Amino acid sequence: MTPPLSRRNFIRNTATVGAVLPFMSPTMLFSDQKRAKIRMGFIGTGERGRSQLTVALLRDDVEVVAICDVDNAVLEKAEDMITKSGGKKPVRFDGDGEAYHKMLEMDNLDAVYIATPWVWHVPMAVAAMKAGKAVALEVSGATDIEECWDLVNAQEETGVPLMFMENVCYRRDVMAVLNMVRDDLFGEMVHLEGGYQHDLRAVKLNDGKSAYGQGVEFGENGYSESKWRTTHSVHRNAELYPTHGLGPVATAINLNRGNRMAYLTSMSSKSRGLHDYIVNHPKGGKDHPNAKVDFKLGDVVTTMIRTVNGETINLTHDTNLPRPYSLGFRFQGTKGLWMDINKSLYVEGQGRPHQWQSDKEMMEKYDHPLWKKYGEKASGAGHGGMDFFVFHAFIEALKRDAPMPIDVYDGAAWMAVTALSEQSILQGGEPVQFPDFTRGRWINRKPIFALDDSY
């Protein structure tokens, strides 16, 4: 079901926009500088924020003019990075969690990169759009469906660009497989899989001083992500981080562009991983206070999605048990399939029947034009170069007054999986319907993601 813009949201949002900001189109935002250079601010300069700050500082079409964080230590690190790269000393905003509002009042600010704890993502993005600042929004799942609508409503009311920064959509092998899908190598898509299968025990629990491992603390006693991320594992049983697995799948079957997710059903396993890690850690033990914590997040959460065009998507969230990293991709159609876990594919009529073949030859044949053009430049960026491409797409789309390749409708729909999966698990795995955040426009919207070597 697609709820209309609620009366409460309409009054609240339009009143705020009308009082603070007249309608501003994306063209008006940058018309004074012909989009030669984007003046950016970074809200959140922790580990992730500084990683993308590194990418920004390598570009001659981006000037980082402001930084914001509640932690002065990470602000110092970010400022040092900017000045050492030859940039001007940025304006700093610190103090409390509301300091970003002051940043958004800057006249010489075109866009913001939001890399803060998840619960801040939507409020900050909405405030930025209402202030006329384009938004690069880091990934997360949604707290509830209302905040997904808040994101969509703010973008539609202001016209200010927003890109959902799902970097895995730009992974080299995934983009090559996208080319295979578009070339009909696997035939009509039938079933797809992805996930977030990543041992995060040493991220969720540390010694309060270092970002990774060395202890079993979290919350007020934790450091970096353990300070806020682990709390979600305490209180929520859901597909907490759906977009790394879902994003690449969505581009392959044109979700929100001639297709959309109809409903999902989710279930979770028992929760043992974090408890066992605390009990068995040298700095933990069965008498440690955190050994008494009841972690609600199941160690493995499985979510099955069905689209209106009939494809099924299986997502797996697995972050609390020992395992190698894998996003577990599978793209399967009427002629064959590719799986990333064994870097293999099978195409009917090619190779030996019923036997996998290495994907190496096809990866080279179908290497995406973006990677051919920018692969060398991307090599120094985070996550194997993916961070370069997602940031490049945001900046290039802004400069060209072009639609964002991963837009607010994608962000809202992908984030919604978290809230909907939580509801399904609570209801014993019952199917839960997806809202249509496009309000019916998905029927006529055309695919635009990575069609050439531009961005």
Coordinates of C-alpha atoms in Angstrom, one line a residue:
M1 CA 0.0 0.0 0.0
T2 CA 1.2 3.5 -0.7
P3 CA 0.1 5.9 2.0
P4 CA -0.4 9.5 0.9
L5 CA 1.7 12.2 2.4
S6 CA 0.3 12.4 5.9
R7 CA -1.4 15.5 7.1
R8 CA 1.0 15.8 10.0
N9 CA 4.1 15.4 7.8
F10 CA 2.7 17.8 5.2
I11 CA 1.9 20.5 7.7
R12 CA 5.2 20.1 9.5
N13 CA 7.4 19.8 6.4
T14 CA 5.8 22.5 4.3
A15 CA 5.6 24.9 7.2
T16 CA 9.3 24.5 7.9
V17 CA 10.3 24.8 4.3
G18 CA 8.1 27.8 3.7
A19 CA 9.5 29.6 6.7
V20 CA 13.1 28.8 6.2
L21 CA 13.7 28.2 2.5
P22 CA 11.8 29.1 -0.7
F23 CA 11.7 26.3 -3.2
M24 CA 15.1 25.8 -4.7
S25 CA 15.8 23.6 -7.7
P26 CA 19.1 21.7 -8.1
T27 CA 20.1 24.1 -10.9
M28 CA 19.6 27.2 -8.6
L29 CA 21.9 25.6 -6.0
F30 CA 25.0 25.8 -8.2
S31 CA 24.1 28.2 -11.0
D32 CA 26.6 30.8 -9.7
Q33 CA 29.6 28.6 -10.2
K34 CA 28.7 26.5 -13.3
R35 CA 29.3 23.5 -11.1
A36 CA 33.1 23.7 -11.7
K37 CA 33.7 22.9 -8.0
I38 CA 31.5 21.5 -5.3
R39 CA 31.9 23.0 -1.8
M40 CA 31.4 20.2 0.7
G41 CA 31.0 19.7 4.4
F42 CA 31.4 16.5 6.2
I43 CA 29.1 15.7 9.1
G44 CA 30.8 12.9 11.0
T45 CA 34.5 12.6 10.8
G46 CA 35.0 9.2 12.4
E47 CA 36.5 6.2 10.7
R48 CA 34.0 6.2 7.8
G49 CA 33.8 9.9 7.4
R50 CA 37.6 10.3 7.2
S51 CA 37.8 7.4 4.7
Q52 CA 35.5 9.3 2.3
L53 CA 37.2 12.6 3.1
T54 CA 40.4 11.0 1.7
V55 CA 38.5 10.4 -1.6
A56 CA 37.2 14.0 -1.6
L57 CA 40.6 15.5 -1.1
L58 CA 42.0 13.7 -4.1
R59 CA 39.6 15.6 -6.4
D60 CA 40.2 19.0 -7.9
D61 CA 36.5 19.6 -8.3
V62 CA 35.7 19.4 -4.6
E63 CA 36.6 21.8 -1.8
V64 CA 36.0 20.7 1.8
V65 CA 35.0 23.9 3.5
A66 CA 33.5 22.6 6.8
I67 CA 33.6 19.6 9.2
C68 CA 31.3 18.6 12.0
D69 CA 31.5 16.0 14.8
V70 CA 30.8 15.7 18.5
D71 CA 34.3 14.3 19.1
N72 CA 37.1 17.0 18.9
A73 CA 39.8 14.3 18.5
V74 CA 38.4 13.0 15.2
L75 CA 37.8 16.6 14.1
E76 CA 41.4 17.3 14.7
K77 CA 42.4 14.4 12.5
A78 CA 40.1 15.5 9.7
E79 CA 41.3 19.1 9.8
D80 CA 44.9 17.8 9.7
M81 CA 44.1 15.8 6.6
I82 CA 42.6 18.8 4.8
T83 CA 45.4 21.2 5.6
K84 CA 48.1 18.7 4.8
S85 CA 46.5 18.1 1.4
G86 CA 46.9 21.8 0.6
G87 CA 43.3 22.8 1.4
K88 CA 42.3 25.8 3.5
K89 CA 41.5 25.3 7.1
P90 CA 37.9 24.2 7.3
V91 CA 35.2 25.8 9.5
R92 CA 34.7 23.4 12.5
F93 CA 31.4 22.7 14.2
D94 CA 31.4 20.7 17.4
G95 CA 29.9 20.6 20.9
D96 CA 26.7 18.6 20.8
G97 CA 24.7 16.5 18.4
E98 CA 22.8 19.6 17.0
A99 CA 26.0 21.5 15.9
Y100 CA 25.3 20.4 12.3
H101 CA 22.5 22.9 12.0
K102 CA 25.0 25.7 12.2
M103 CA 27.0 24.2 9.4
L104 CA 23.8 24.1 7.3
E105 CA 23.5 27.8 7.6
M106 CA 26.7 28.4 5.7
D107 CA 26.2 30.3 2.4
N108 CA 29.4 28.9 0.8
L109 CA 28.3 25.2 1.2
D110 CA 26.8 23.3 -1.6
A111 CA 26.6 19.7 -0.3
V112 CA 27.2 17.6 2.8
Y113 CA 28.5 14.1 3.3
I114 CA 26.7 12.4 6.2
A115 CA 28.7 9.6 7.9
T116 CA 27.3 9.6 11.5
P117 CA 25.7 6.9 13.6
W118 CA 22.6 5.4 11.9
V119 CA 19.9 7.1 14.0
W120 CA 21.2 10.5 12.8
H121 CA 21.1 9.8 9.1
V122 CA 17.6 10.7 8.2
P123 CA 17.2 13.8 10.5
M124 CA 20.4 15.2 9.2
A125 CA 19.6 14.5 5.6
V126 CA 16.1 16.1 5.9
A127 CA 17.6 19.2 7.6
A128 CA 20.2 19.5 4.9
M129 CA 17.7 19.3 2.0
K130 CA 15.5 21.9 3.7
A131 CA 18.6 24.1 4.0
G132 CA 19.3 23.7 0.2
K133 CA 22.4 21.5 0.6
A134 CA 22.7 18.4 -1.6
V135 CA 23.2 15.2 0.4
A136 CA 25.5 12.2 0.1
L137 CA 24.0 9.9 2.6
E138 CA 25.8 6.9 4.1
V139 CA 24.0 3.6 4.2
S140 CA 22.0 2.1 7.0
G141 CA 18.7 0.4 7.7
A142 CA 15.6 2.4 8.8
T143 CA 14.5 2.7 12.3
D144 CA 10.9 2.8 11.1
I145 CA 8.9 3.3 7.9
E146 CA 8.0 6.9 8.8
E147 CA 11.5 8.0 8.5
C148 CA 11.8 6.6 5.0
W149 CA 8.8 8.7 4.1
D150 CA 10.4 11.7 5.8
L151 CA 13.4 11.3 3.5
V152 CA 11.2 11.0 0.4
N153 CA 8.9 13.9 1.3
A154 CA 11.7 16.2 2.1
Q155 CA 13.4 15.5 -1.3
E156 CA 10.2 15.9 -3.2
E157 CA 9.2 19.1 -1.5
T158 CA 12.6 20.8 -1.8
G159 CA 14.0 19.4 -5.1
V160 CA 17.4 19.2 -3.5
P161 CA 19.5 16.2 -4.7
L162 CA 20.2 13.2 -2.5
M163 CA 22.3 10.2 -3.3
F164 CA 22.3 7.0 -1.2
M165 CA 26.0 6.1 -1.0
E166 CA 25.8 2.3 -1.5
N167 CA 29.4 1.6 -2.6
V168 CA 28.9 -2.2 -3.3
C169 CA 26.9 -1.3 -6.4
Y170 CA 30.3 -0.3 -7.8
R171 CA 32.2 -3.4 -6.9
R172 CA 34.2 -4.5 -9.9
D173 CA 32.9 -8.0 -10.2
V174 CA 29.3 -6.9 -9.5
M175 CA 29.4 -4.3 -12.2
A176 CA 30.8 -6.9 -14.7
V177 CA 27.9 -9.2 -13.7
L178 CA 25.5 -6.3 -14.2
N179 CA 26.8 -6.1 -17.8
M180 CA 26.3 -9.8 -18.2
V181 CA 22.7 -9.5 -17.0
R182 CA 22.1 -6.6 -19.4
D183 CA 23.6 -8.7 -22.3
D184 CA 21.2 -11.5 -21.5
L185 CA 24.0 -14.0 -20.7
F186 CA 21.9 -15.5 -17.9
G187 CA 18.6 -15.0 -19.6
E188 CA 15.6 -13.7 -17.7
M189 CA 16.4 -13.1 -14.0
V190 CA 14.6 -15.4 -11.6
H191 CA 16.4 -15.5 -8.3
L192 CA 19.0 -13.3 -6.6
E193 CA 20.9 -13.5 -3.4
G194 CA 23.1 -11.1 -1.4
G195 CA 23.8 -10.3 2.2
Y196 CA 26.0 -8.9 4.9
Q197 CA 28.1 -11.9 6.1
H198 CA 30.9 -10.3 8.0
D199 CA 32.3 -11.2 11.5
L200 CA 31.8 -7.9 13.3
R201 CA 32.4 -9.1 16.9
A202 CA 35.6 -7.1 17.1
V203 CA 33.8 -4.1 15.8
K204 CA 30.9 -4.3 18.1
L205 CA 33.1 -5.0 21.1
N206 CA 36.4 -3.4 21.9
D207 CA 38.5 -2.0 24.8
G208 CA 37.1 1.6 24.6
K209 CA 40.4 2.9 23.2
S210 CA 40.9 1.2 19.8
A211 CA 38.4 0.7 17.0
Y212 CA 38.8 -3.0 16.5
G213 CA 38.8 -5.7 19.2
Q214 CA 41.1 -5.7 22.3
G215 CA 38.1 -6.0 24.6
V216 CA 34.4 -6.6 25.2
E217 CA 33.1 -3.1 25.9
F218 CA 30.4 -1.2 24.1
G219 CA 28.0 1.7 24.6
E220 CA 29.4 4.4 26.9
N221 CA 32.5 2.3 27.6
G222 CA 33.1 1.5 23.9
Y223 CA 35.0 3.4 21.2
S224 CA 34.1 4.2 17.6
E225 CA 31.3 1.9 16.2
S226 CA 31.0 -0.1 19.4
K227 CA 29.8 3.1 21.1
W228 CA 26.6 3.1 19.1
R229 CA 26.3 0.2 16.6
T230 CA 26.2 -2.6 19.2
T231 CA 23.2 -1.1 20.9
H232 CA 21.2 -2.1 17.8
S233 CA 22.2 -5.7 18.4
V234 CA 20.9 -5.4 22.0
H235 CA 17.5 -4.0 21.1
R236 CA 16.6 -5.1 17.6
N237 CA 16.1 -8.4 15.9
A238 CA 16.1 -7.5 12.2
E239 CA 18.0 -7.4 8.9
L240 CA 20.0 -4.5 10.3
Y241 CA 22.2 -3.8 7.3
P242 CA 20.5 -4.8 4.1
T243 CA 21.8 -2.4 1.5
H244 CA 25.2 -4.0 0.7
G245 CA 23.5 -7.2 -0.5
L246 CA 20.4 -5.6 -1.9
G247 CA 21.9 -2.6 -3.8
P248 CA 23.7 -4.6 -6.6
V249 CA 20.7 -6.9 -6.9
A250 CA 18.3 -3.9 -7.3
T251 CA 20.3 -2.5 -10.2
A252 CA 20.3 -5.8 -12.0
I253 CA 16.5 -6.1 -11.9
N254 CA 15.6 -2.4 -12.1
L255 CA 13.9 -2.0 -8.8
N256 CA 12.0 1.3 -8.7
R257 CA 12.4 1.5 -12.5
G258 CA 9.9 -0.8 -14.0
N259 CA 9.9 -3.2 -11.0
R260 CA 9.7 -2.9 -7.3
M261 CA 9.7 -5.0 -4.1
A262 CA 6.2 -6.2 -3.2
Y263 CA 6.6 -8.0 0.2
L264 CA 9.1 -9.8 2.4
T265 CA 9.2 -12.4 5.1
S266 CA 11.9 -12.8 7.6
M267 CA 13.1 -15.1 10.4
S268 CA 16.1 -15.2 12.7
S269 CA 18.2 -17.8 14.4
K270 CA 19.0 -17.9 18.1
S271 CA 21.4 -15.3 19.5
R272 CA 24.7 -16.8 20.8
G273 CA 27.7 -15.2 19.1
L274 CA 28.2 -12.0 21.0
H275 CA 27.6 -13.6 24.3
D276 CA 30.1 -16.4 23.6
Y277 CA 32.6 -13.9 22.4
I278 CA 32.4 -11.9 25.7
V279 CA 32.6 -15.0 27.8
N280 CA 35.6 -16.5 26.0
H281 CA 37.6 -13.2 25.6
P282 CA 40.6 -12.7 27.8
K283 CA 39.2 -9.4 29.0
G284 CA 35.7 -10.8 29.4
G285 CA 34.5 -13.9 31.1
K286 CA 31.3 -15.3 32.5
D287 CA 31.3 -12.7 35.3
H288 CA 31.8 -9.7 33.1
P289 CA 28.8 -7.4 33.2
N290 CA 28.3 -7.6 29.5
A291 CA 28.0 -11.4 29.8
K292 CA 24.6 -10.7 31.3
V293 CA 23.4 -8.7 28.3
D294 CA 20.5 -10.2 26.3
F295 CA 21.3 -9.5 22.7
K296 CA 18.1 -9.6 20.7
L297 CA 19.7 -9.8 17.3
G298 CA 19.6 -13.4 15.9
D299 CA 23.0 -14.5 14.8
V300 CA 21.7 -15.2 11.3
V301 CA 18.7 -13.3 9.9
T302 CA 17.2 -14.5 6.6
T303 CA 14.9 -12.3 4.6
M304 CA 13.1 -13.4 1.4
I305 CA 11.7 -10.7 -0.9
R306 CA 9.3 -11.0 -3.8
T307 CA 9.1 -8.4 -6.5
V308 CA 6.1 -7.4 -8.6
N309 CA 7.8 -8.9 -11.6
G310 CA 8.2 -12.2 -9.9
E311 CA 11.8 -12.4 -9.0
T312 CA 12.8 -13.6 -5.5
I313 CA 15.6 -12.1 -3.5
N314 CA 17.3 -13.8 -0.5
L315 CA 19.2 -11.6 2.0
T316 CA 21.3 -12.9 4.8
H317 CA 22.6 -10.9 7.8
D318 CA 25.3 -12.8 9.6
T319 CA 27.6 -10.6 11.8
N320 CA 27.9 -12.3 15.2
L321 CA 29.6 -15.6 14.4
P322 CA 33.1 -16.6 13.3
R323 CA 33.2 -16.6 9.5
P324 CA 35.2 -15.3 6.5
Y325 CA 33.8 -12.1 4.8
S326 CA 31.3 -12.7 2.0
L327 CA 28.4 -10.8 0.6
G328 CA 27.1 -14.1 -0.9
F329 CA 25.9 -12.8 -4.3
R330 CA 24.0 -15.1 -6.6
F331 CA 22.4 -13.9 -9.9
Q332 CA 20.4 -16.6 -11.5
G333 CA 18.3 -16.6 -14.6
T334 CA 16.7 -18.9 -17.2
K335 CA 20.1 -19.6 -18.9
G336 CA 22.5 -19.8 -16.0
L337 CA 23.9 -18.1 -13.0
W338 CA 26.9 -16.5 -11.2
M339 CA 27.9 -16.9 -7.6
D340 CA 30.6 -14.8 -5.9
I341 CA 31.4 -17.2 -3.1
N342 CA 33.3 -19.6 -5.5
K343 CA 33.9 -17.0 -8.2
S344 CA 32.1 -19.2 -10.6
L345 CA 29.4 -19.2 -13.2
Y346 CA 27.4 -21.6 -15.3
V347 CA 25.8 -20.8 -18.6
E348 CA 23.8 -23.5 -20.3
G349 CA 25.5 -24.6 -23.6
Q350 CA 28.9 -23.2 -22.6
G351 CA 31.5 -25.4 -20.9
R352 CA 30.7 -28.9 -19.5
P353 CA 27.1 -29.6 -18.4
H354 CA 26.5 -29.5 -14.7
Q355 CA 30.0 -28.2 -13.9
W356 CA 31.0 -24.8 -12.7
Q357 CA 33.5 -22.8 -14.7
S358 CA 35.8 -20.0 -13.4
D359 CA 34.3 -16.5 -13.9
K360 CA 37.8 -15.1 -14.8
E361 CA 37.3 -15.0 -18.5
M362 CA 33.8 -13.5 -18.4
M363 CA 34.9 -10.9 -15.8
E364 CA 37.5 -9.6 -18.2
K365 CA 35.2 -9.7 -21.2
Y366 CA 32.4 -7.9 -19.4
D367 CA 34.5 -5.5 -17.3
H368 CA 32.4 -2.4 -16.9
P369 CA 33.5 0.8 -18.8
L370 CA 33.7 2.7 -15.6
W371 CA 36.3 0.4 -14.2
K372 CA 38.2 0.4 -17.5
K373 CA 38.3 4.2 -17.4
Y374 CA 38.8 4.9 -13.8
G375 CA 40.2 1.7 -12.3
E376 CA 43.8 3.0 -11.9
K377 CA 42.6 6.2 -10.3
A378 CA 40.3 4.3 -7.9
S379 CA 43.0 1.9 -6.8
G380 CA 43.9 4.0 -3.7
A381 CA 40.3 4.5 -2.5
G382 CA 38.7 2.5 0.2
H383 CA 36.9 -0.8 -0.1
G384 CA 38.9 -1.9 -3.1
G385 CA 38.1 1.2 -5.1
M386 CA 34.4 1.2 -4.7
D387 CA 34.5 4.3 -2.6
F388 CA 35.9 6.3 -5.5
F389 CA 33.1 5.3 -7.8
V390 CA 30.2 6.1 -5.5
F391 CA 31.7 9.5 -4.6
H392 CA 32.5 10.2 -8.2
A393 CA 28.9 9.5 -9.2
F394 CA 27.6 11.9 -6.6
I395 CA 29.9 14.7 -7.6
E396 CA 29.4 14.2 -11.4
A397 CA 25.7 14.1 -11.1
L398 CA 25.7 17.3 -9.1
K399 CA 28.0 19.1 -11.6
R400 CA 25.8 18.0 -14.5
D401 CA 22.4 18.8 -12.9
A402 CA 21.6 15.1 -13.6
P403 CA 19.5 12.7 -11.6
M404 CA 21.3 10.8 -8.9
P405 CA 22.0 7.2 -10.0
I406 CA 21.1 5.8 -6.6
D407 CA 18.4 8.2 -5.5
V408 CA 16.1 8.9 -2.6
Y409 CA 13.5 6.3 -3.7
D410 CA 16.3 3.6 -3.8
G411 CA 17.5 4.7 -0.4
A412 CA 14.1 4.6 1.2
A413 CA 13.1 1.2 -0.3
W414 CA 16.4 -0.4 0.6
M415 CA 16.4 1.0 4.2
A416 CA 12.8 -0.1 4.7
V417 CA 13.9 -3.7 4.7
T418 CA 15.2 -3.3 8.3
A419 CA 11.9 -2.1 9.7
L420 CA 9.8 -4.5 7.7
S421 CA 12.0 -7.5 8.6
E422 CA 11.7 -6.6 12.3
Q423 CA 8.0 -6.5 11.9
S424 CA 7.9 -9.9 10.1
I425 CA 10.1 -11.6 12.7
L426 CA 7.9 -10.3 15.5
Q427 CA 4.9 -11.7 13.6
G428 CA 6.4 -15.2 13.3
G429 CA 7.6 -14.7 9.7
E430 CA 4.4 -13.3 8.3
P431 CA 4.7 -11.5 4.9
V432 CA 4.9 -7.7 5.2
Q433 CA 4.0 -5.4 2.3
F434 CA 6.5 -2.8 1.0
P435 CA 5.3 0.8 0.7
D436 CA 5.7 2.3 -2.8
F437 CA 7.9 5.2 -2.1
T438 CA 7.7 6.3 -5.7
R439 CA 3.9 6.8 -5.4
G440 CA 3.4 4.8 -8.7
R441 CA 6.2 6.4 -10.7
W442 CA 8.2 3.2 -10.7
I443 CA 6.1 2.0 -13.6
N444 CA 7.5 4.6 -16.0
R445 CA 10.9 5.4 -14.5
K446 CA 13.8 4.2 -16.7
P447 CA 17.1 2.6 -15.5
I448 CA 19.9 5.1 -15.3
F449 CA 22.6 3.4 -13.2
A450 CA 26.0 3.0 -14.8
L451 CA 24.9 2.9 -18.4
D452 CA 28.2 4.1 -19.7
D453 CA 31.6 5.3 -18.4
S454 CA 30.5 8.7 -17.2
Y455 CA 29.6 8.0 -13.5

